[in-house]
Coordinates of C-alpha atoms and ligand atoms in Angstrom, one line a residue:
M1 CA 168.5 30.2 152.3
A2 CA 166.3 33.3 152.6
N3 CA 162.8 33.3 154.1
T4 CA 161.2 30.0 153.1
I5 CA 157.6 28.7 153.6
L6 CA 157.4 25.0 153.7
V7 CA 154.0 23.4 153.1
G8 CA 152.5 20.0 152.7
A9 CA 151.3 19.6 149.2
Q10 CA 148.9 16.7 149.8
W11 CA 146.9 15.5 152.8
G12 CA 149.5 15.9 155.5
D13 CA 152.3 13.5 156.6
E14 CA 154.3 14.2 153.5
G15 CA 157.6 14.1 155.4
K16 CA 157.7 17.8 156.3
G17 CA 159.5 17.0 159.6
K18 CA 162.4 15.3 157.8
I19 CA 162.7 18.1 155.2
I20 CA 162.5 20.8 157.8
D21 CA 165.3 19.1 159.8
V22 CA 167.4 19.0 156.7
L23 CA 166.7 22.6 155.7
T24 CA 167.2 23.9 159.2
E25 CA 170.9 23.4 158.8
Q26 CA 170.9 26.6 156.8
A27 CA 168.3 28.5 158.7
D28 CA 168.5 30.7 161.8
V29 CA 164.9 30.6 162.9
V30 CA 162.2 28.0 162.5
V31 CA 158.5 29.0 163.0
R32 CA 155.3 27.0 163.4
T33 CA 152.4 29.2 162.3
Q34 CA 149.2 27.1 162.4
G35 CA 147.7 23.9 163.7
G36 CA 148.4 22.5 167.1
N37 CA 149.4 19.1 168.5
N38 CA 147.3 17.4 165.8
A39 CA 150.6 17.5 163.9
G40 CA 153.1 14.7 164.2
H41 CA 156.5 15.5 162.5
T42 CA 159.0 12.6 162.5
V43 CA 162.7 13.2 162.4
F44 CA 165.4 10.5 162.5
I45 CA 168.9 11.4 163.6
G46 CA 170.9 8.3 163.2
Q47 CA 168.8 5.5 164.6
K48 CA 167.0 7.8 167.0
K49 CA 163.4 8.8 166.2
Y50 CA 161.8 12.0 167.4
V51 CA 158.2 12.9 166.9
L52 CA 157.4 16.6 167.3
H53 CA 153.8 17.9 167.7
L54 CA 153.9 21.6 168.7
I55 CA 157.6 22.4 168.8
P56 CA 159.3 23.2 165.5
S57 CA 161.4 20.4 164.1
G58 CA 164.3 22.9 164.1
I59 CA 164.7 22.3 167.9
L60 CA 166.9 19.2 167.1
R61 CA 169.7 21.3 165.8
K62 CA 171.9 23.5 167.9
K63 CA 171.8 27.3 167.9
K64 CA 168.5 27.6 166.1
T65 CA 165.7 29.8 167.3
C66 CA 162.3 28.1 167.4
V67 CA 159.0 30.0 167.5
I68 CA 155.5 28.9 168.0
G69 CA 153.6 31.7 166.3
N70 CA 150.3 33.5 167.0
G71 CA 148.4 31.3 164.5
V72 CA 149.1 28.1 166.4
V73 CA 146.6 26.7 169.0
V74 CA 148.6 25.5 172.0
D75 CA 147.7 22.8 174.4
P76 CA 149.8 23.8 177.3
I77 CA 149.8 20.4 179.0
G78 CA 150.9 18.8 175.7
L79 CA 153.6 21.5 175.2
V80 CA 155.0 21.0 178.7
S81 CA 155.2 17.3 178.2
E82 CA 156.9 17.8 174.8
I83 CA 159.5 20.1 176.3
E84 CA 160.1 17.7 179.2
G85 CA 160.3 14.7 176.8
L86 CA 163.0 16.5 174.7
R87 CA 165.0 17.6 177.8
K88 CA 165.0 14.0 179.1
I89 CA 166.7 12.8 175.9
G90 CA 169.3 15.6 176.1
V91 CA 167.8 18.1 173.7
K92 CA 168.3 21.7 174.9
V93 CA 165.1 23.6 175.3
N94 CA 166.2 26.8 177.0
G95 CA 166.5 30.2 175.4
N96 CA 165.8 28.6 172.0
L97 CA 162.0 28.3 172.1
F98 CA 159.6 31.2 172.1
V99 CA 155.8 31.0 172.2
S100 CA 153.5 33.7 171.0
E101 CA 151.5 35.5 173.7
T102 CA 148.6 35.8 171.3
A103 CA 148.5 32.1 170.4
H104 CA 145.2 30.6 171.6
V105 CA 145.0 27.9 174.3
V106 CA 143.4 24.5 173.9
F107 CA 141.4 23.4 176.9
P108 CA 140.0 20.0 178.0
Y109 CA 136.5 21.1 177.0
H110 CA 137.8 21.6 173.4
R111 CA 139.1 18.1 173.3
E112 CA 135.9 16.7 174.8
L113 CA 133.7 18.7 172.4
D114 CA 135.9 17.5 169.5
A115 CA 135.2 13.9 170.6
Q116 CA 131.5 14.5 171.2
R117 CA 130.9 16.2 167.9
E118 CA 132.5 13.3 166.1
V119 CA 130.2 10.8 167.9
L120 CA 127.2 12.9 166.9
K121 CA 128.3 13.0 163.3
G122 CA 128.3 9.2 163.2
K123 CA 129.2 7.9 159.8
N124 CA 129.8 11.4 158.6
K125 CA 132.6 12.0 161.1
I126 CA 135.8 13.8 160.1
G127 CA 138.1 11.4 161.8
T128 CA 139.9 14.2 163.7
T129 CA 142.9 13.6 165.9
K130 CA 140.6 14.5 168.9
R131 CA 143.1 17.1 170.1
G132 CA 140.4 19.8 170.4
I133 CA 141.7 21.7 167.4
G134 CA 138.3 22.5 165.7
P135 CA 136.6 23.8 168.9
A136 CA 139.7 25.8 169.9
Y137 CA 139.8 27.6 166.5
G138 CA 136.1 27.9 166.8
D139 CA 136.4 29.9 170.0
K140 CA 139.1 32.0 168.4
A141 CA 136.9 33.0 165.5
A142 CA 133.9 33.5 167.9
R143 CA 136.1 35.8 170.0
V144 CA 135.6 33.8 173.1
G145 CA 139.0 32.1 173.3
L146 CA 141.8 32.5 175.9
R147 CA 145.3 33.2 174.8
M148 CA 148.7 32.4 176.2
I149 CA 148.9 35.9 177.6
D150 CA 145.8 35.1 179.7
L151 CA 147.2 31.8 180.8
I152 CA 150.3 33.4 182.3
N153 CA 148.3 36.1 184.1
A154 CA 147.2 34.3 187.3
E155 CA 144.3 36.6 188.3
R156 CA 142.9 37.2 184.8
F157 CA 143.2 33.5 184.0
E158 CA 141.2 32.3 187.1
Q159 CA 138.4 34.7 186.2
K160 CA 138.2 33.9 182.5
L161 CA 138.5 30.2 183.1
A162 CA 135.7 30.1 185.6
T163 CA 133.3 31.6 183.0
K164 CA 134.5 29.3 180.3
I165 CA 134.1 26.1 182.4
K166 CA 130.7 27.1 183.5
E167 CA 129.5 27.8 179.9
N168 CA 131.2 24.7 178.4
N169 CA 129.8 22.4 181.1
E170 CA 126.3 23.3 180.0
V171 CA 127.2 22.3 176.5
L172 CA 128.9 19.1 177.7
K173 CA 125.9 18.2 179.7
A174 CA 123.7 18.6 176.7
F175 CA 125.9 16.1 174.9
G176 CA 125.5 13.7 177.9
A177 CA 129.2 14.1 178.7
K178 CA 130.7 14.5 182.1
P179 CA 131.2 18.2 183.2
L180 CA 134.7 19.4 184.0
S181 CA 135.9 20.4 187.5
F182 CA 137.0 24.0 187.5
K183 CA 139.4 23.3 190.4
E184 CA 141.2 20.5 188.5
V185 CA 141.5 22.3 185.2
H186 CA 142.6 25.5 187.0
K187 CA 145.3 23.7 189.0
T188 CA 146.8 21.8 186.0
Y189 CA 146.6 24.8 183.7
R190 CA 148.1 27.2 186.3
E191 CA 151.0 24.9 186.8
A192 CA 151.5 24.6 183.0
G193 CA 151.2 28.4 182.8
N194 CA 153.9 28.9 185.4
Y195 CA 156.2 26.4 183.6
L196 CA 155.6 28.1 180.2
R197 CA 155.8 31.7 181.4
P198 CA 159.5 32.1 180.5
F199 CA 158.8 31.0 176.9
V200 CA 155.9 33.3 176.3
T201 CA 156.7 36.5 174.4
N202 CA 155.8 38.9 171.6
T203 CA 157.0 36.7 168.7
V204 CA 155.9 39.3 166.1
T205 CA 158.6 41.8 167.2
L206 CA 161.0 38.9 167.7
L207 CA 160.5 37.8 164.2
H208 CA 160.8 41.3 162.8
Q209 CA 164.2 41.7 164.5
A210 CA 165.2 38.5 162.8
V211 CA 164.0 39.9 159.5
R212 CA 165.9 43.1 160.0
R213 CA 169.1 41.3 160.9
G214 CA 168.7 39.3 157.6
D215 CA 168.3 36.0 159.4
D216 CA 167.1 33.1 157.3
I217 CA 163.6 32.1 158.5
L218 CA 162.0 28.7 157.8
F219 CA 158.2 28.6 158.2
E220 CA 157.3 25.0 159.1
G221 CA 153.9 24.1 157.8
A222 CA 151.7 21.5 159.5
Q223 CA 149.0 19.3 157.9
G224 CA 148.7 19.7 154.2
T225 CA 147.0 21.7 151.4
F226 CA 143.9 19.5 151.2
L227 CA 143.3 19.8 154.9
D228 CA 143.2 23.6 154.6
I229 CA 140.0 25.2 156.0
D230 CA 139.5 27.2 152.8
H231 CA 141.2 25.2 150.1
G232 CA 140.8 21.6 151.4
T233 CA 138.2 19.0 151.0
Y234 CA 135.8 20.8 153.4
P235 CA 134.4 19.7 155.8
Y236 CA 137.0 16.9 155.9
V237 CA 139.7 19.3 156.8
T238 CA 141.4 20.8 159.8
S239 CA 140.5 24.2 161.2
S240 CA 143.5 26.4 160.0
N241 CA 145.0 27.7 156.9
T242 CA 147.6 25.1 156.1
T243 CA 148.5 26.8 152.8
S244 CA 151.3 29.3 152.4
G245 CA 149.2 32.3 153.3
G246 CA 148.8 30.9 156.8
A247 CA 152.5 31.4 157.3
C248 CA 152.0 35.1 157.1
T249 CA 148.9 35.5 159.2
G250 CA 150.2 32.9 161.7
S251 CA 153.5 34.7 162.3
G252 CA 153.0 38.4 161.5
V253 CA 155.6 38.3 158.8
A254 CA 154.2 40.0 155.7
P255 CA 154.0 38.3 152.3
N256 CA 156.6 40.7 150.7
R257 CA 159.2 39.4 153.3
M258 CA 158.8 35.9 152.0
D259 CA 161.3 34.6 149.3
R260 CA 160.1 31.2 148.3
V261 CA 157.7 28.3 148.9
V262 CA 158.8 24.7 149.1
G263 CA 156.1 22.0 148.7
V264 CA 156.7 18.6 150.3
L265 CA 155.0 15.7 148.8
K266 CA 155.2 11.9 148.8
A267 CA 156.0 10.0 145.7
Y268 CA 152.5 8.5 146.2
T269 CA 149.5 9.8 148.3
T270 CA 148.3 9.2 151.8
R271 CA 145.5 10.5 154.0
V272 CA 144.5 9.8 157.6
G273 CA 140.9 10.4 158.6
E274 CA 137.8 10.6 156.5
G275 CA 137.0 12.4 153.2
P276 CA 137.6 11.9 149.5
L277 CA 140.9 10.5 148.3
P278 CA 140.4 10.0 144.5
T279 CA 143.5 7.7 143.9
E280 CA 142.9 5.5 147.0
S281 CA 144.1 2.0 146.3
A282 CA 144.0 -1.2 148.4
E283 CA 146.9 -2.6 146.4
I284 CA 149.3 0.2 147.3
A285 CA 148.0 0.4 150.9
D286 CA 148.5 -3.3 151.5
M287 CA 152.0 -3.1 150.1
L288 CA 153.0 -0.1 152.2
H289 CA 151.4 -1.4 155.4
A290 CA 153.1 -4.8 155.0
M291 CA 156.4 -2.9 154.8
G292 CA 155.5 -1.4 158.2
R293 CA 155.0 2.0 156.7
E294 CA 152.2 4.6 156.8
F295 CA 151.0 4.5 160.4
G296 CA 150.1 7.9 161.8
A297 CA 152.7 9.7 164.0
T298 CA 150.1 11.3 166.3
T299 CA 147.3 8.7 166.5
G300 CA 149.0 5.5 165.2
R301 CA 146.1 5.0 162.8
A302 CA 146.9 3.2 159.5
R303 CA 147.0 5.8 156.8
R304 CA 144.9 5.4 153.7
C305 CA 147.2 5.2 150.6
G306 CA 146.9 5.8 146.9
W307 CA 148.8 6.6 143.7
F308 CA 150.3 10.0 143.1
D309 CA 147.6 12.5 142.2
S310 CA 149.0 15.3 140.0
V311 CA 145.6 17.0 139.7
A312 CA 145.8 17.6 143.4
T313 CA 149.5 18.5 143.5
R314 CA 149.1 21.0 140.6
H315 CA 146.3 22.6 142.6
A316 CA 148.6 22.8 145.5
T317 CA 151.2 24.6 143.4
M318 CA 148.5 27.1 142.5
V319 CA 147.2 27.9 145.9
N320 CA 150.6 27.9 147.7
G321 CA 152.7 29.4 144.9
I322 CA 155.1 26.4 145.2
D323 CA 158.5 27.1 143.7
D324 CA 160.4 24.0 144.7
L325 CA 159.4 20.4 145.4
A326 CA 160.7 18.0 148.0
V327 CA 159.6 14.5 147.0
T328 CA 159.8 12.0 149.8
N329 CA 159.3 8.3 150.3
I330 CA 160.5 7.5 146.8
D331 CA 161.9 4.2 148.2
G332 CA 158.3 3.2 149.0
L333 CA 157.8 2.5 145.3
D334 CA 161.0 0.5 144.8
T335 CA 159.2 -2.8 144.3
V336 CA 156.3 -1.7 142.2
E337 CA 156.1 -3.1 138.7
T338 CA 153.9 -0.4 137.1
I339 CA 153.4 2.9 138.8
K340 CA 150.2 4.8 138.2
V341 CA 149.9 8.6 138.3
C342 CA 146.5 10.4 138.2
I343 CA 146.4 13.0 135.4
G344 CA 142.7 13.8 135.5
Y345 CA 139.3 12.9 137.0
R346 CA 136.2 11.5 135.4
D347 CA 132.7 11.8 136.9
G348 CA 130.5 10.0 134.4
K349 CA 130.9 11.8 131.1
K350 CA 132.4 14.9 132.7
K351 CA 136.2 15.2 132.8
Y352 CA 138.2 17.4 135.2
D353 CA 141.8 18.5 134.9
Y354 CA 141.3 20.5 138.2
M355 CA 139.9 19.6 141.6
P356 CA 136.2 20.1 141.9
N357 CA 135.2 22.0 145.0
D358 CA 132.2 19.9 145.9
V359 CA 133.4 17.0 148.0
E360 CA 130.4 14.8 146.9
V361 CA 131.5 15.3 143.3
L362 CA 135.2 14.7 144.2
A363 CA 134.2 11.5 146.1
R364 CA 132.5 10.2 142.9
C365 CA 135.4 11.0 140.6
E366 CA 137.3 8.2 139.1
P367 CA 141.0 8.9 138.4
V368 CA 142.4 8.8 134.9
Y369 CA 145.8 7.3 135.1
A370 CA 149.1 7.4 133.2
E371 CA 151.4 4.5 133.7
F372 CA 155.2 4.5 134.4
P373 CA 157.5 1.5 134.5
G374 CA 158.8 0.8 138.0
W375 CA 162.6 0.8 138.6
R376 CA 162.4 -2.2 140.8
T377 CA 165.8 -1.5 142.4
P378 CA 166.4 -0.3 146.0
T379 CA 166.9 3.5 146.1
D380 CA 167.6 4.0 149.8
K381 CA 171.4 3.9 149.3
A382 CA 171.4 6.5 146.5
R383 CA 173.1 9.7 147.5
S384 CA 173.1 11.6 144.2
W385 CA 170.7 12.2 141.3
K386 CA 173.0 10.1 139.1
Q387 CA 172.8 7.2 141.5
L388 CA 169.0 7.0 141.2
P389 CA 167.8 4.4 138.6
P390 CA 167.0 6.1 135.3
K391 CA 163.3 5.0 135.5
C392 CA 163.1 6.6 138.9
R393 CA 164.5 9.9 137.6
E394 CA 162.0 9.8 134.7
Y395 CA 159.2 9.3 137.2
L396 CA 160.4 12.2 139.4
K397 CA 160.8 14.5 136.4
A398 CA 157.3 13.6 135.2
I399 CA 155.6 14.2 138.5
A400 CA 157.4 17.5 139.0
E401 CA 156.4 18.6 135.5
L402 CA 152.8 17.6 136.1
T403 CA 152.9 19.5 139.4
E404 CA 154.3 22.5 137.6
A405 CA 157.1 23.2 140.0
K406 CA 160.8 22.5 140.2
L407 CA 162.3 19.4 141.6
F408 CA 164.5 20.4 144.5
I409 CA 164.9 17.4 146.8
A410 CA 164.5 13.7 146.3
S411 CA 164.2 11.8 149.6
V412 CA 165.0 8.1 149.6
G413 CA 164.7 7.3 153.3
P414 CA 163.9 8.9 156.7
G415 CA 167.5 9.7 157.5
R416 CA 169.2 13.1 157.0
E417 CA 171.8 11.4 154.7
Q418 CA 169.1 10.0 152.5
T419 CA 168.5 13.4 150.9
I420 CA 169.4 14.2 147.4
F421 CA 169.6 17.8 146.3
V422 CA 168.6 17.8 142.6
Ligands
GDP501 P1 155.0 15.1 158.5 O1 153.8 15.1 159.3 O2 154.8 15.7 157.1 O3 156.3 15.6 159.2 O4 155.3 13.5 158.2 P2 155.2 12.3 159.3 O5 156.4 12.4 160.1 O6 153.9 12.3 159.9 O7 155.2 11.1 158.3 C1 156.2 10.9 157.3 C2 156.9 9.6 157.6 O8 157.7 9.3 156.5 C3 157.8 9.5 158.8 O9 157.7 8.2 159.4 C4 159.2 9.8 158.2 O10 160.2 9.3 159.0 C5 159.1 9.1 156.9 N1 159.9 9.6 155.8 C6 160.1 10.9 155.4 N2 160.8 10.9 154.3 C7 161.0 9.6 154.0 C8 161.6 8.9 152.9 O11 162.1 9.5 151.9 N3 161.6 7.5 152.9 C9 161.1 6.8 153.9 N4 161.2 5.5 153.9 N5 160.5 7.4 155.0 C10 160.5 8.8 155.0
IMO502 P1 150.9 16.7 160.0 O1 151.4 18.0 160.4 C1 147.7 14.2 158.6 C2 143.6 15.3 159.8 C3 142.9 14.4 160.7 C4 141.5 14.6 160.2 C5 141.5 16.1 159.9 C6 140.9 17.0 161.0 O2 151.6 15.6 160.8 O3 151.0 16.5 158.5 P2 141.9 17.8 163.4 O4 142.3 17.0 164.6 O5 143.0 18.7 162.8 O6 140.6 18.5 163.6 O7 141.6 16.7 162.2 O8 142.8 16.5 159.7 N1 145.0 15.8 160.3 C7 146.1 15.4 159.8 N2 146.4 14.4 158.9 N3 148.7 14.9 159.1 C8 148.4 15.9 160.0 O9 149.4 16.7 160.5 C9 147.1 16.1 160.4 N4 146.5 17.0 161.3 C10 145.2 16.7 161.2 O10 143.3 13.1 160.6 O11 141.3 13.9 159.0
MG503 MG1 152.6 13.9 160.4

């Protein structure tokens, strides 16, 4: 399989967890390189549903090495409960999970500041997951963050935490929020640190040994291209590089060691949280929600839904260097009579065939649509390209062509077996 970077090509929740689980069969190592427990990656194995937040989705397969890389922000309490949750249902998490010692730690003050800033923003809020992601990356960039290596060093941790709590309590007080108790945070974080110590290591050298051995490494992207801090719909984005470059900086594996980029996208578009979504449509949202689909895996929020936006996905191909496409949730369109695909934007008289950088302009843009006849046949039982209805194949070929990348996987359901290699 070689070294593969997998990214979300839309606004997150494209079905990366499912595709990672499928591709992990051929991989030796699976690495998360950015984001934190804002991610929610769903994997179905038979009837059993797993939702992973920090741990790579590869953990569900035996004999795979899973790595939480240096670019991730780790909430240690969340990570401990995720490990415990997996162990309780019989998933082995022992000797197969490694956490970077230079990954930054998320603290309760990050979560509280995340929530307070959202309140202050009022109607301009981002709609974050309130997991403290923005403030944690903020501390990292400001060079005042604590890393996993600090968390597992008892003496150093106590000292550094005391300073951080004191400082952040002043900020929290200014927001009118309750200050944190050093004693309480110290106790819970020290316990989590003790629990996690065996997992914490130098993941850069670990990954280089894997590269040298010729192992196949899968880099599991979180969030999606348009939530990227540089390339997304700023400020309605997350705080990390969700595009393919983030896999290099977030793991310490260099660009010339990477072999290909797989972009995961839905056959339509969804977004959770605020910010522009040019193809948003109440019609498709109502249809999908009535089917019980498109509710967030992390926060349970109803996702906003829209038609496939090829202006956006073509941009995703450009900034990620996507070679291959995995199109998911094709079955979501099974009942639609006429399917729309956005092929351009219009802002008054001005036309765009690319995504404007100014979110205010993007928010004003009206989509220009092409229409495709729906196949109106269930696809969830299809197991080969030939078994897909001809109109469905035409649709998939068209969106791949518009996205300027090669169709690689067509996914017709959440299960492993509902995966068609094209
Ligand atoms: P991720 O964050 O990209 O891993 O995606 P999420 O897990 O947040 O959301 C994707 C949702 O779509 C999950 O509920 C998956 O089980 C589901 N899913 C993935 N692929 C398919 C598919 O082809 N068809 C259907 N019906 N569901 C799918
Ligand atoms: P996965 O990996 C979808 C969104 C939030 C919000 C914005 C900023 O499951 O695809 P944050 O908490 O990161 O500061 O929130 O980003 N967001 C996601 N949307 N899928 C995700 O992850 C997301 N992670 C963050 O809803 O709009
Ligand atoms: Mg998700």
